[in-house]
Short mmCIF file of C-alpha atoms and ligand atoms in Angstrom, two decimals:
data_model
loop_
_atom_site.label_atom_id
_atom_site.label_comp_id
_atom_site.label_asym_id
_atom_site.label_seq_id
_atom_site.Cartn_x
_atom_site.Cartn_y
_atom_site.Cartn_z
CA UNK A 124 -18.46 -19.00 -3.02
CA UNK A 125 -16.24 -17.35 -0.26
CA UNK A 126 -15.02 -18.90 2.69
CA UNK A 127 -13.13 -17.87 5.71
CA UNK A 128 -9.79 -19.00 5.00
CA UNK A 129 -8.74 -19.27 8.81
CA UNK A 130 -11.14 -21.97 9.15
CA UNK A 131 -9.75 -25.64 8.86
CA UNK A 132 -12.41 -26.80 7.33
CA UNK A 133 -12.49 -24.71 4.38
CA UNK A 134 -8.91 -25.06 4.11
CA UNK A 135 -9.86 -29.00 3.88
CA UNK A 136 -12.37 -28.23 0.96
CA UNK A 137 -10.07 -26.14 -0.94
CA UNK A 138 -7.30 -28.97 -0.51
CA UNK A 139 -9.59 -31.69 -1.78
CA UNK A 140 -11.20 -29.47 -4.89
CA UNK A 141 -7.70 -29.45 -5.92
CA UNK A 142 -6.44 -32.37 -5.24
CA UNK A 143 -9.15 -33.39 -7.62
CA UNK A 144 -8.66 -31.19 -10.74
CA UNK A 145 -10.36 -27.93 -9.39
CA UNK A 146 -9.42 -24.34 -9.26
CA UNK A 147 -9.24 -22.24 -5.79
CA UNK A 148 -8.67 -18.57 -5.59
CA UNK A 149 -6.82 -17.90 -2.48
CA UNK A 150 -4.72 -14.96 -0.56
CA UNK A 151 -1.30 -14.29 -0.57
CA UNK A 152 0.58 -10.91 0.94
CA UNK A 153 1.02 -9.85 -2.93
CA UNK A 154 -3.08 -10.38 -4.81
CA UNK A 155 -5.17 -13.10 -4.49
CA UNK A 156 -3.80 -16.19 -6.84
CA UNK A 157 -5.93 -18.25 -9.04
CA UNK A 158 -4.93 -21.49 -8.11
CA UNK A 159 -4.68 -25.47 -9.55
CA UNK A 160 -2.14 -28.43 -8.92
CA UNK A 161 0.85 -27.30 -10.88
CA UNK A 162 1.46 -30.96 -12.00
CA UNK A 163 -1.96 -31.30 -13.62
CA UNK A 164 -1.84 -30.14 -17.01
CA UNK A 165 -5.74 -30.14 -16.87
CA UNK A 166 -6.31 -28.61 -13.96
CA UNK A 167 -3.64 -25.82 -15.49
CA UNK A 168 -5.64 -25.88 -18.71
CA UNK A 169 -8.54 -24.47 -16.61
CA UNK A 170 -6.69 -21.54 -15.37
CA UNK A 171 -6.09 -20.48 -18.70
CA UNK A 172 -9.07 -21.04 -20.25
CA UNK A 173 -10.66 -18.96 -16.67
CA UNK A 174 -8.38 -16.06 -16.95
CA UNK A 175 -8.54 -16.02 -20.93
CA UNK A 176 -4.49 -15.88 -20.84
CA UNK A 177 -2.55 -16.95 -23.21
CA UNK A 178 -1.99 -20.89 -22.58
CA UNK A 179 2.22 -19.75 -23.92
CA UNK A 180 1.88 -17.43 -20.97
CA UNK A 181 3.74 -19.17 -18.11
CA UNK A 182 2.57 -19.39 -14.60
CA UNK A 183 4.12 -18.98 -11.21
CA UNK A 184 4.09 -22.49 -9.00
CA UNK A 185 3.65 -21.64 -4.93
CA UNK A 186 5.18 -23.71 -2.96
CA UNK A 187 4.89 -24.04 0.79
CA UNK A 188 7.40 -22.95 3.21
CA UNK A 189 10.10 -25.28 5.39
CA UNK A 190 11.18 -28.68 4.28
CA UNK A 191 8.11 -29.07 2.53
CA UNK A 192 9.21 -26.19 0.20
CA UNK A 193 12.76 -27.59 -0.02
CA UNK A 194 10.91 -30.65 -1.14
CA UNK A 195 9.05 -28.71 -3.50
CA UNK A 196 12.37 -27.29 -5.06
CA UNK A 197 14.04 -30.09 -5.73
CA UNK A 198 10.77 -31.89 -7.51
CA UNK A 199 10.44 -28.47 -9.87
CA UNK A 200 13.61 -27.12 -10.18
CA UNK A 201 17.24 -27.88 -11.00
CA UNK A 202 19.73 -27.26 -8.26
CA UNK A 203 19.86 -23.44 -8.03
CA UNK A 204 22.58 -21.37 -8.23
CA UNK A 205 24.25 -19.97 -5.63
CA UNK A 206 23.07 -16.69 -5.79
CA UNK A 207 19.64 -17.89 -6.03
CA UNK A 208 19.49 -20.02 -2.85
CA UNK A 209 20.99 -16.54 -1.27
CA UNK A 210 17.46 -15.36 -2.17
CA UNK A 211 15.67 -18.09 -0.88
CA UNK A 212 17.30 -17.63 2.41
CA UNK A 213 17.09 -14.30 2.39
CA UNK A 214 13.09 -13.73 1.41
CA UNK A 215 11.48 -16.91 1.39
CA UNK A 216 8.45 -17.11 2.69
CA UNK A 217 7.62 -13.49 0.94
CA UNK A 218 6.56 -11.71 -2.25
CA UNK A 219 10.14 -13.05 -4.23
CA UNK A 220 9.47 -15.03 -7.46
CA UNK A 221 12.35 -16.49 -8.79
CA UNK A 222 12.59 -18.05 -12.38
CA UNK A 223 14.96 -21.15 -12.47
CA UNK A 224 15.86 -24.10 -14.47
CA UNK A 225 12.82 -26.66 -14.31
CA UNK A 226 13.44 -30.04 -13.85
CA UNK A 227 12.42 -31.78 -17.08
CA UNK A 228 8.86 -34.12 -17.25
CA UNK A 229 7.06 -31.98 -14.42
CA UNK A 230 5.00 -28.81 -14.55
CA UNK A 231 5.09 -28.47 -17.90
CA UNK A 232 1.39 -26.91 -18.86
CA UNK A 233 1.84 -24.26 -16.25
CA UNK A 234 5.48 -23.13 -17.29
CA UNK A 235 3.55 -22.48 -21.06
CA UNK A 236 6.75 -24.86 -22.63
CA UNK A 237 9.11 -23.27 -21.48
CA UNK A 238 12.67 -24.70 -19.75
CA UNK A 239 12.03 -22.82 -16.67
CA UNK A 240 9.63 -22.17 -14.00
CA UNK A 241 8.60 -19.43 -11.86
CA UNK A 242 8.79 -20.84 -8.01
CA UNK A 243 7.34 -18.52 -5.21
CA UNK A 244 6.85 -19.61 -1.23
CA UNK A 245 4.12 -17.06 0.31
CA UNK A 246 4.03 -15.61 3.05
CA UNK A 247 0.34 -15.09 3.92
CA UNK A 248 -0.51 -18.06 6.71
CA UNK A 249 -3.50 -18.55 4.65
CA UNK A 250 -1.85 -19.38 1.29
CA UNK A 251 1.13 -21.52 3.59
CA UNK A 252 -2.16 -23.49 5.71
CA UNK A 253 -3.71 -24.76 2.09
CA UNK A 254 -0.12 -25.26 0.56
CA UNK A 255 0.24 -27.58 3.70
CA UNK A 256 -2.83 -28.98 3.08
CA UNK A 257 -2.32 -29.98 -0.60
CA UNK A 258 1.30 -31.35 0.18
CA UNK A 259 -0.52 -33.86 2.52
CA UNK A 260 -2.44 -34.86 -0.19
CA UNK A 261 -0.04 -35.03 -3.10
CA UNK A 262 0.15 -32.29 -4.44
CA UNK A 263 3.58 -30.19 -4.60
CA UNK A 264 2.61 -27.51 -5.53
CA UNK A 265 0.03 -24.82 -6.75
CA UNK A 266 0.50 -22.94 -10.16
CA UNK A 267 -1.28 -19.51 -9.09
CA UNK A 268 -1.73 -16.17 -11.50
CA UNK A 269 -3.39 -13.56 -10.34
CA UNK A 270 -6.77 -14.49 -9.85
CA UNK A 271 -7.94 -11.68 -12.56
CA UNK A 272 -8.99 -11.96 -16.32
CA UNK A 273 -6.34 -11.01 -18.64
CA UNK A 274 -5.10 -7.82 -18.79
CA UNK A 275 -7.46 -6.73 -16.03
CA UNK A 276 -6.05 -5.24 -12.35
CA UNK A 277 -4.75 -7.91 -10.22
CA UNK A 278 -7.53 -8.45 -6.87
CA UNK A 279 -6.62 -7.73 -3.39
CA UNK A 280 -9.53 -8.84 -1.42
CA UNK A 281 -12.22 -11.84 -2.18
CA UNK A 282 -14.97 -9.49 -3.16
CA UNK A 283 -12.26 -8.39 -5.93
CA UNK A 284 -12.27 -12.37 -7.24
CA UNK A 285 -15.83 -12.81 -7.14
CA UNK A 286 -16.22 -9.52 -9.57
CA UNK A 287 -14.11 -11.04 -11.98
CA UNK A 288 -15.09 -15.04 -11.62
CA UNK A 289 -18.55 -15.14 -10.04
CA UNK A 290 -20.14 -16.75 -7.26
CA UNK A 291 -19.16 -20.67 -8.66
CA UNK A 292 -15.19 -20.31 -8.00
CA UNK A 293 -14.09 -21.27 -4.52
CA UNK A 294 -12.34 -18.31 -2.76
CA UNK A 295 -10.62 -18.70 0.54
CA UNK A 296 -10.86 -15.07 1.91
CA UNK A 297 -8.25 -14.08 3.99
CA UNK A 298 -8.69 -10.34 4.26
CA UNK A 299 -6.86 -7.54 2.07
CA UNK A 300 -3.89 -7.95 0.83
CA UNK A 301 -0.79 -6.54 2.51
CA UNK A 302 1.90 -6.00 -0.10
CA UNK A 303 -0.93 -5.08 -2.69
CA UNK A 304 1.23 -5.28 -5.69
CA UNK A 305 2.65 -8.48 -7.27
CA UNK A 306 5.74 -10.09 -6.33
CA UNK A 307 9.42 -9.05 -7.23
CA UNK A 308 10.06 -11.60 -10.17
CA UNK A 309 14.11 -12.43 -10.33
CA UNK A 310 15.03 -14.22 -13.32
CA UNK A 311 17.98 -16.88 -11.90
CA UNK A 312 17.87 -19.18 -15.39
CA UNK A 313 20.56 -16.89 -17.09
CA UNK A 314 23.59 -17.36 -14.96
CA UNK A 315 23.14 -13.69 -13.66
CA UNK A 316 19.85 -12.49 -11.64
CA UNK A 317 17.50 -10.43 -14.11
CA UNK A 318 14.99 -8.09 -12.63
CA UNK A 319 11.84 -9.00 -14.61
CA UNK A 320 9.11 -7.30 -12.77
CA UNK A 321 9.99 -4.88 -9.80
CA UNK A 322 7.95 -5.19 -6.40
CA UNK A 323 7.81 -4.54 -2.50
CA UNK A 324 11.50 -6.17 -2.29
CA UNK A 325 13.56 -3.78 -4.15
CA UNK A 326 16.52 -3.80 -6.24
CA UNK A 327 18.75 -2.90 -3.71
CA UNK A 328 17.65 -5.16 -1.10
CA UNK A 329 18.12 -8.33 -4.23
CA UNK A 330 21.51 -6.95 -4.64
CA UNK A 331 22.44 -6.99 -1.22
CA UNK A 332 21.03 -10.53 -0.22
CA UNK A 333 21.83 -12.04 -3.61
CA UNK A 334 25.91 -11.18 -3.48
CA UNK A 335 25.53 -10.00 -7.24
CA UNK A 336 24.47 -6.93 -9.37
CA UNK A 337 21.43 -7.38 -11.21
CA UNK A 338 21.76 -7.82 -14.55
CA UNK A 339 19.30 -5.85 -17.52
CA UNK A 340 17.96 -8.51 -20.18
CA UNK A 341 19.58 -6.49 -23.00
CA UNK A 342 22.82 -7.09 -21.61
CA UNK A 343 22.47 -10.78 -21.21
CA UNK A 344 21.32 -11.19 -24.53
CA UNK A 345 18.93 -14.52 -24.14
CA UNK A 346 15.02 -14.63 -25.80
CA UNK A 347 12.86 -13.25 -23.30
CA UNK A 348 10.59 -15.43 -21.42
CA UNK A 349 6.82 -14.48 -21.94
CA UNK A 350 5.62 -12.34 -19.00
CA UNK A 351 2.34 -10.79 -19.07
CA UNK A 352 3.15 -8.91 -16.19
CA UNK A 353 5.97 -7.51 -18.58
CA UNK A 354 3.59 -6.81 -21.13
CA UNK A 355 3.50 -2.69 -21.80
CA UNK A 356 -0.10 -2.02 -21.44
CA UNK A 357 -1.10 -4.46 -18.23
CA UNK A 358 -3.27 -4.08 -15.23
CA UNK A 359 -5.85 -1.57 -16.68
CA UNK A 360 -8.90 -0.20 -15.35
CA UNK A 361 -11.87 0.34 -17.58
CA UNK A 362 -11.21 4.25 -17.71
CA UNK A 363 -8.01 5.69 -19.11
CA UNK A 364 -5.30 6.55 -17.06
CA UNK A 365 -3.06 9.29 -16.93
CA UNK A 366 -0.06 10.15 -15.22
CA UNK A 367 0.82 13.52 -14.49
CA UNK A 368 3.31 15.97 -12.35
CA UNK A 369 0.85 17.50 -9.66
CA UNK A 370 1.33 20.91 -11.53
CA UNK A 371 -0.23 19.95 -14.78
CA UNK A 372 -2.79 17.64 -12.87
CA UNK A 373 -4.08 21.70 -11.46
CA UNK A 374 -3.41 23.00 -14.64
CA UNK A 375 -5.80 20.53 -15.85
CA UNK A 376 -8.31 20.88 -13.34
CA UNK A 377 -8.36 24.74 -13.54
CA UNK A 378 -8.94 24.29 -17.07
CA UNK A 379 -12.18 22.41 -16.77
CA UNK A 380 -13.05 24.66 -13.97
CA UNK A 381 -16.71 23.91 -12.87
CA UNK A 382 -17.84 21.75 -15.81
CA UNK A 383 -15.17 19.00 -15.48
CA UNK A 384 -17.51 15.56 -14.02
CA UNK A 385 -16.08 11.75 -14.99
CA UNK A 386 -12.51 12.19 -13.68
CA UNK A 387 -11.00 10.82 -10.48
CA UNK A 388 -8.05 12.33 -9.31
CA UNK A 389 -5.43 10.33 -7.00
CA UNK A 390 -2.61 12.56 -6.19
CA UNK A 391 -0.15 13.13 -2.47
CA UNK A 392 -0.74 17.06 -3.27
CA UNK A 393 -3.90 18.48 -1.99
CA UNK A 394 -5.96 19.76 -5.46
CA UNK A 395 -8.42 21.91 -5.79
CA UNK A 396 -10.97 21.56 -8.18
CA UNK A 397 -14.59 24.06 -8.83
CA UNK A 398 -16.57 21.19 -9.58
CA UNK A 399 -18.12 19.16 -7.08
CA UNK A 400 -17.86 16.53 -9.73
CA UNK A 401 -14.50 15.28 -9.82
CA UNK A 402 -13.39 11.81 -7.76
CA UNK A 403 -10.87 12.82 -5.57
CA UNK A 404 -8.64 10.46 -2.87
CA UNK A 405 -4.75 11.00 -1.14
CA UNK A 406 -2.18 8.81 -2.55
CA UNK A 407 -0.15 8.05 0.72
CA UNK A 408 3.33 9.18 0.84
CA UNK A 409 4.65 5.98 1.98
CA UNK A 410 5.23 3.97 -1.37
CA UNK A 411 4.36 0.46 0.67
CA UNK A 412 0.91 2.05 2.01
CA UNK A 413 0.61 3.36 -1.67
CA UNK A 414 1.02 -0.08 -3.33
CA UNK A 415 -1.09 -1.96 -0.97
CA UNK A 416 -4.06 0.42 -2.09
CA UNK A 417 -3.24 0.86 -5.58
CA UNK A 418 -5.26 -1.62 -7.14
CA UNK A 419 -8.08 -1.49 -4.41
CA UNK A 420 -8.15 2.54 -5.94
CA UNK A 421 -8.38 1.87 -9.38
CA UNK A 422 -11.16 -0.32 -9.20
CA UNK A 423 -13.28 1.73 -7.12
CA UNK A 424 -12.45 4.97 -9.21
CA UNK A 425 -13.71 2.05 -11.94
CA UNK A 426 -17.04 1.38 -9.75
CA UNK A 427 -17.60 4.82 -9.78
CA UNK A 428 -18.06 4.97 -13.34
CA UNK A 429 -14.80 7.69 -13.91
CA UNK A 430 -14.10 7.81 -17.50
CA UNK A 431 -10.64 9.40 -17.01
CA UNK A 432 -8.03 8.43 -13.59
CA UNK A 433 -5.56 10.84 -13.34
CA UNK A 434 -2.50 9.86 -11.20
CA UNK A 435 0.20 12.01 -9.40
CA UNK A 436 3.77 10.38 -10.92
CA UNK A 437 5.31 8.95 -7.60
CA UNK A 438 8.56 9.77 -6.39
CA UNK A 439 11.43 8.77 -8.61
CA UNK A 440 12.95 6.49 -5.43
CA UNK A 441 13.56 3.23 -5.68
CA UNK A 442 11.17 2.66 -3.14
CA UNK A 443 8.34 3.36 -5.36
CA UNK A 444 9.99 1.25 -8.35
CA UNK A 445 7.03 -0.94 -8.15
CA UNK A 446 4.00 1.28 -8.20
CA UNK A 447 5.35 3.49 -10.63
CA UNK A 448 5.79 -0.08 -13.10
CA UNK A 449 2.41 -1.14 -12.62
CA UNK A 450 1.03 2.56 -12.87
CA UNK A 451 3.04 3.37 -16.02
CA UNK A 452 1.59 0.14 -17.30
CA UNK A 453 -2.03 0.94 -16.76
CA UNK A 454 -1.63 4.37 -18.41
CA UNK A 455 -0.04 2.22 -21.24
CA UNK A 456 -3.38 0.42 -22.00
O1 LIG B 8 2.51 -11.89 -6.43
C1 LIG B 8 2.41 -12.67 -7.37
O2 LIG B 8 3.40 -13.04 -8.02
C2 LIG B 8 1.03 -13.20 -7.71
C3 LIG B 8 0.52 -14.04 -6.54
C4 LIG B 8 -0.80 -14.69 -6.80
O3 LIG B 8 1.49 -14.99 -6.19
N1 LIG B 8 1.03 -13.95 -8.93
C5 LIG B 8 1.17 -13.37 -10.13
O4 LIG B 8 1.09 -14.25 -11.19
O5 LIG B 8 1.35 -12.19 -10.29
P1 LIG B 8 0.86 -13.78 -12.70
O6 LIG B 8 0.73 -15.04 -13.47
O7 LIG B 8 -0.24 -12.82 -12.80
O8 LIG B 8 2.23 -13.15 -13.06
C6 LIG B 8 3.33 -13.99 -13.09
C7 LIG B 8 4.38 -13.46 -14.01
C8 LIG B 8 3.88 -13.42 -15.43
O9 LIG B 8 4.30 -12.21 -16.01
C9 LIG B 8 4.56 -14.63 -16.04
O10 LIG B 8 4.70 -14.50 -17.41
C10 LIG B 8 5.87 -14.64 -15.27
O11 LIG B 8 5.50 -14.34 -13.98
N2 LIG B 8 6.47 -15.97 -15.29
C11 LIG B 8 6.03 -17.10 -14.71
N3 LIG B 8 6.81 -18.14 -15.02
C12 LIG B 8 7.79 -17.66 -15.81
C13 LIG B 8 8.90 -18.24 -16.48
N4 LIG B 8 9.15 -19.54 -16.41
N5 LIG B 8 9.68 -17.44 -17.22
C14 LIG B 8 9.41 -16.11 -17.29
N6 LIG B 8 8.38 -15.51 -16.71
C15 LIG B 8 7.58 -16.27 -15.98
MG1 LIG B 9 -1.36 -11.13 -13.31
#
């Protein structure tokens, strides 16, 4: 069932149904999160057992934002280190996940056993209205994956969620995503910050609020945490997809001249193509407008019935770190 998120009401609802054990899908900036009270390890259980992840998978706990969210902090995590709180300051409310030390006895279902926890404050007023919501009822804070079943291409509007859960889920609709892809995930647990999964806030900008370098896990050495997001092949469309320079993607399409049919083509260069039978749509050439259609693309390429997405490689700027991840992961699977 989807409601209108801006409407009090629902937001009451979706506050009760998890207050009592239930799972909500609602918006953020990034996807829509799959959402349960992060301190119920049942109502966690039920996010795993809905997505089909993993249960040793761990999952990121939103919190909301002001000194509800500095509440929040201290009940999940250990004091933070100093370069952390810089980030907190610096991007809080906003797609920045950052993994820190949990505080032992809470949460511990959603962080999959594990001695830390991801913490995120979003910015989307929707997501921060039923974060409220739940903090005036008890509840600190809500462990939320991407509201997609495993392996599958995170959702950016409600209609997205309903394809992959049904019509029985709650969804709080609160438009399209802005951002489009998932939050910038900072590991903070390892004494130096750890870029884990790149996103709309970019390595430079971490480096510059955050006082510190970022560090690559190889150099610090410690067991990786268990990120699906980190897994290789990720965030896959049905059809195969490839990525190519935009002279082999004519090459290609040259080469199947009038016969080629199942393909959809997303590319910045103009293509041409003899067949009337190939899918094609612009890639922006702003990376932001690019990620905030990405996944909205594949799945419609996917609607279409394509068997074969063939992608443009975007720029090699860090700008486009994050799209060319989640791209490069999809063409992995
Ligand atoms: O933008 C986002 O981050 C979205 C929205 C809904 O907030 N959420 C999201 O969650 O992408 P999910 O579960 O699909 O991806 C979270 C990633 C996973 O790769 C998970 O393994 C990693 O964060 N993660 C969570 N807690 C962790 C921890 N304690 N240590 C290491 N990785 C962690
Ligand atoms: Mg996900």
């Amino acid at each position: 069932m989807i409601l209108d998120g801006t409407s009090p009401a629902a937001i009451d609802q979706a506050a009760r149904t998890l207050r009592d054990g239930g799972l909500v899908a609602f918006p953020t900036e990034t996807v829509y999160g799959l959402g349960a009270d992060a301190s119920s390890d049942a109502a966690v259980a039920g996010i795993f057992a809905a997505k089909g992840r993993p249960s040793d998978h761990p999952l990121i706990v939103h919190v909301a934002a002001g000194a509800r969210g500095t509440e929040a902090l201290a009940h999940f995590a250990r004091p933070l280190p100093d370069f952390a709180q810089k980030l907190v300051r610096a991007f809080w409310p906003g797609p920045l996940t950052l993994i820190v030390e949990r505080q032992p006895g809470v949460a511990a279902a959603s962080a999959g056993g594990q001695d830390t926890i991801g913490l995120r404050c979003p910015a989307h007023p929707v997501a921060q209205a039923l974060l409220a919501a739940c903090a005036g009822l008890g509840v600190h804070g809500l462990s939320g994956p991407s509201a997609n079943r495993f392996g599958r291409v995170s959702p950016t509007t409600a209609a997205h969620v309903q394809e992959e859960f049904g019509d029985e889920l709650l969804v709080l609709d609160g438009g399209a995503c802005e951002v489009g892809i998932e939050s910038t995930i900072v590991d903070c647990s390892r004494g130096a910050p750890v870029l884990l999964r790149p996103g709309a806030i970019t390595r430079n900008q971490i480096e510059a609020a955050g006082g510190e370098p970022l560090r690559s896990k190889e150099v610090l050495g410690a067991p990786d945490p268990r990120a699906s997001g980190t897994l290789e092949a990720h965030y896959a469309p049905s059809a195969k997809v490839r990525l190519m320079d935009a002279k082999a993607l004519q090459t290609g399409l040259d080469v199947l001249g009038a016969n080629a049919a199942n393909i959809a083509v997303w590319s910045r260069t103009v293509l041409s193509s003899r067949s009337q039978r190939i899918v094609q749509r612009r890639m922006p050439d702003d990376a932001a407008a690019a990620a905030q259609q990405l996944f909205a693309v594949l799945r419609d390429f996917d609607a279409q019935g394509v068997k074969l997405i063939w992608v443009e490689m975007p720029p090699a700027d860090a700008a486009w770190e994050g799209v060319r991840d989640r791209l490069t992961r999809a063409a992995a699977a």
